[in-house]
Amino acid sequence: MTDRTRLSCPECSRSFGRIEHLRRHVRSHGSDRPLKCSRCQKGFYRIDALHRHEQSHVQSALSKGIRACLPCAAGRAKCSGTIPCSRCLSRSLTCQYPGPKHSPAESVSAASSPSQALMPNPTMPAATAAPVNMEGVEENIAGEPTLSHTHQSSLAVSPSVAANIVMSAPNQAPSPNYDLGFTGSAINWVSMDYTDVFNPVSQSNTASSASAGGRATDLRLPIEVLNSPSEQSGLARTPSGSRAPDSTWSMSPPGQFGQRASSRLNVHRQSIPLDFGSGSPTAASQRSHSTGQYYLDGDGSRLPRVRKLKKSNQQQRIQDLLTPVSRLSRTGNQPLGFPMLGRNYEDELNIPSLIDAQTYAVIFERFQLTCGTPNGIFTPFQSTDFVSHEVLDHFVHLYLEFFQPILPFLHLPTLTSSRPPWLLCLAMAAIGSHYADIDCVDRCAVAFHELVRRCMIVTEECQQENFDNILIVQIKLLSAIGMLYCGDEKLASMAPKYHQDLVSFCRRSWLQAAAPFEQFTPWETWQAVETRRRTGYCIWLLDCMFDVHFGLKSILALEDAVVPLPCQELLWEADSSRVWEQLWECASEVPSLLTACQSLYVEKRLQWTMGEFSRILLIHALFHRTWEVETYVRQPLSRWTPTAQPHSHDRQLIQGSSWLPSIPTYTKWRNAACDCLDILHWSANSFIGAASGIEHPTVLHLHLSRVILLTPFRTIVNLACFTAGEPSALCSEAAVSRHRRQIERWATEDQHKARLAMIHAGVLFWHVRRYSAMGFYEPPSVFLASLALWAYGTFASPAVRTASGSDSPPTESDLSEHPTSMYLDRPADDELVQLFVRRGNHMRAKIAGVGHLCSKDGPARVLVEGSKLLEEVASWGWAREAYRVLVKLAEVCRAQQDGGDRSVDI
């Protein structure tokens, strides 16, 4: 860069190449130092300088006689003396301190307790061993993966180290409730260097302290517990609905999980109930009381380091699923009403109450107006009871904890700093009620969504409220999701009206947020424009999801997504203008979804600054582009080459083949989409490794995308619903025969892509079993994956069934070159995946609880396994509809096999 193009400082002779560097330098000439040290009140204008200064106030524990940790001693580096020390934390090393020098008798006692090496030194000050709620860890180098705030671990970090941690919160997972013990998984996702940092057992005896947000976490366990077999087998809950006779548990509802659930867990010494079940069918036999967490324990193997999602107590929801006719399937004018909740909910979130007494009074008044008394417009509810103020506020907090990370279009700093509108609070509470741990959750959720719908009608007709247009759109967005996924047929039939209103917003008002930001944009202006961008992209995403999940034809197209993509989550979640300004200086411009999709296709490159929400949008952009190509190649004139000379109408030439995999243009675009998905998946794997093997929700979208793009999923759903006797599946016999031929042709002629789709459908089962975020899209995803596996197992070529069912011994070539089986519902290396894609017709495709997919009982069993997964994601009432279809279809499959050999080779 020449001197002519450089930017000079008006106060001195220094010059800079970037405007943000110049602005930062100019502030050094002023006297304003807004950032103050909490110890000495010294002022700074840069936050990194303040963090470095605060480290000088922290007294190292080494000055009190504590020895350096082993990695620092080996590297001859300074050790901070904390657990883990700052050097080991930044380098992801195993921070382990040498044992204290005691008498020989004490040394023998210490040697008899291996877990003592994992404890803080008893002579260490409490301040240096205080655990900090790690809501996010971000490397200081641009482009490095960050750890989501939802991947929480309690690590003993000194205040000086914690001050250097950038509390980032990318939208990777909506705060799942993860088991703090080792699970029965047989796969070690990441290396020891990663997992030791997040090892909960090694940190479980540290003292409790409040995090930066003021949330206290107590993960202390007595030494007797850590020395007991429960440490070696993993600390886990008993199965849902059961309790150990000698244990005392304070069970937390599903809305209270992660670190909050840990703080509510009261564990008594020598009374730890053990759950020896796992996702692996043979894990119980492989697990031993003598298995340790390190190879040095000398047992030949160690416990796997994969954290597992805790299952909440949902016995009543499962009973609702098992009911043949749901209580909530309203017919006629059956009245609604809120149930009587038998317990009070205490809010434990570190978020101020969003619903004050005045807001609750307005909501209660609107409930009485629209649902409590006859008014000639709406049918009154069966009961005039309404939820209490505390319960309503709790539902709003459930929304913020579960749903906000899934669709982050609400600006939380703005919501918490002012009183949000009552109608928005009501819509948030309606969504949050799906996550409440109450017996009548479905009835409560349906009543909420009906109340929101009635309030919206009154508000729009009377026009007495001064609501902004963007606020009305956001409420309709939440209401459309609740109405479609709550499982109520009447509400679902009214949702398309809201769908049309949302699409109209995108075509009329969304483009107002397409202009790039200016250099000196105020925070308030920025968040208003960013809110409009995110709201529009959430509508665009839902428009695509409604097409996949319910067959509501997508109205928006990829060419409509010309607005810049949402910013990174770290910038969106900045809680003050000062923090936002620091991050805004380092932020770069983001492209539109259309531009990012073109770059991914052509350049095979993914912009590293894209957040997780933007990556989910990009996955669905690949759907749109593939569908556009499909629409084009299906048109008869697309197979005709225009000429100047007239020709006779050749019907056969113009119609051609309608089998998409046989059309080269479509095949190339589909392969290109698969390559793009691989790029996105490789990026997601880096987050999984940094999160100690925990998968974030983007992974589910990546697996489902292969099922959508590589299978005739609409045809499969139609055939399955017809076979199950669903009244909505109105197909003629000719249409059913056509569907069968198309699916059989897909399973045989397009077998390579079919087997690739089966791998991702199986691993989707793995993800939902362990890392479910209870998202509204999970029941349809499990439903589509289950039907895809059923279709392949039913219509695979006879050669596959003959080879899989043969009891003949394997040949020498099979033993020396290739494996003969593969578990579809477990992560596998890329080499094994590609081997199954190429020659899977000679391999057995196995699934836990199913056996071989292509055996005689395989299709029916995979449907049963899919119905079990739907029980685990039963927060959304639509799971009942999917459950009913899978169970009925499984019964039909078993009835067709009565009288035959139903043995399954497992």
Short mmCIF file of N, CA and C in Angstrom, two decimals, residues 181-182 201 224-236 272 289 291-293:
data_model
loop_
_atom_site.label_atom_id
_atom_site.label_comp_id
_atom_site.label_asym_id
_atom_site.label_seq_id
_atom_site.Cartn_x
_atom_site.Cartn_y
_atom_site.Cartn_z
N GLY A 181 -21.15 -37.34 33.49
CA GLY A 181 -20.30 -38.51 33.62
C GLY A 181 -19.98 -39.08 32.27
N PHE A 182 -19.15 -40.12 32.26
CA PHE A 182 -18.82 -40.79 31.01
C PHE A 182 -19.98 -41.69 30.62
N VAL A 201 -15.18 -35.06 35.61
CA VAL A 201 -14.81 -35.77 36.83
C VAL A 201 -13.61 -35.13 37.49
N GLU A 224 -15.38 -39.80 48.83
CA GLU A 224 -15.84 -41.19 48.82
C GLU A 224 -16.54 -41.53 47.52
N VAL A 225 -17.27 -40.56 46.97
CA VAL A 225 -17.98 -40.81 45.71
C VAL A 225 -17.00 -41.02 44.58
N LEU A 226 -15.97 -40.16 44.53
CA LEU A 226 -15.02 -40.26 43.44
C LEU A 226 -14.18 -41.51 43.53
N ASN A 227 -14.04 -42.07 44.71
CA ASN A 227 -13.28 -43.30 44.86
C ASN A 227 -14.15 -44.53 44.70
N SER A 228 -15.46 -44.32 44.64
CA SER A 228 -16.38 -45.44 44.55
C SER A 228 -16.50 -45.91 43.10
N PRO A 229 -17.08 -47.10 42.89
CA PRO A 229 -17.25 -47.57 41.50
C PRO A 229 -18.07 -46.64 40.64
N SER A 230 -18.87 -45.76 41.26
CA SER A 230 -19.68 -44.87 40.44
C SER A 230 -18.85 -43.93 39.63
N GLU A 231 -17.65 -43.61 40.11
CA GLU A 231 -16.79 -42.73 39.31
C GLU A 231 -16.33 -43.43 38.06
N GLN A 232 -16.08 -44.74 38.20
CA GLN A 232 -15.55 -45.46 37.07
C GLN A 232 -16.65 -45.82 36.07
N SER A 233 -17.85 -45.95 36.54
CA SER A 233 -18.93 -46.30 35.64
C SER A 233 -19.63 -45.10 35.07
N GLY A 234 -19.40 -43.92 35.61
CA GLY A 234 -20.03 -42.71 35.13
C GLY A 234 -21.23 -42.35 35.98
N LEU A 235 -21.35 -41.07 36.30
CA LEU A 235 -22.49 -40.60 37.07
C LEU A 235 -23.63 -40.35 36.12
N ALA A 236 -24.73 -41.00 36.32
CA ALA A 236 -25.88 -40.85 35.42
C ALA A 236 -27.14 -40.99 36.22
N ILE A 272 -25.17 -43.04 45.13
CA ILE A 272 -25.26 -42.63 43.73
C ILE A 272 -25.94 -43.72 42.93
N HIS A 289 -16.64 -52.39 36.41
CA HIS A 289 -16.40 -51.53 37.55
C HIS A 289 -14.92 -51.17 37.67
N THR A 291 -12.93 -50.42 35.16
CA THR A 291 -12.46 -49.59 34.05
C THR A 291 -12.19 -48.18 34.55
N GLY A 292 -11.02 -47.65 34.25
CA GLY A 292 -10.65 -46.31 34.66
C GLY A 292 -10.76 -45.34 33.51
N GLN A 293 -10.45 -44.09 33.81
CA GLN A 293 -10.57 -43.07 32.78
C GLN A 293 -9.27 -42.88 32.01
#
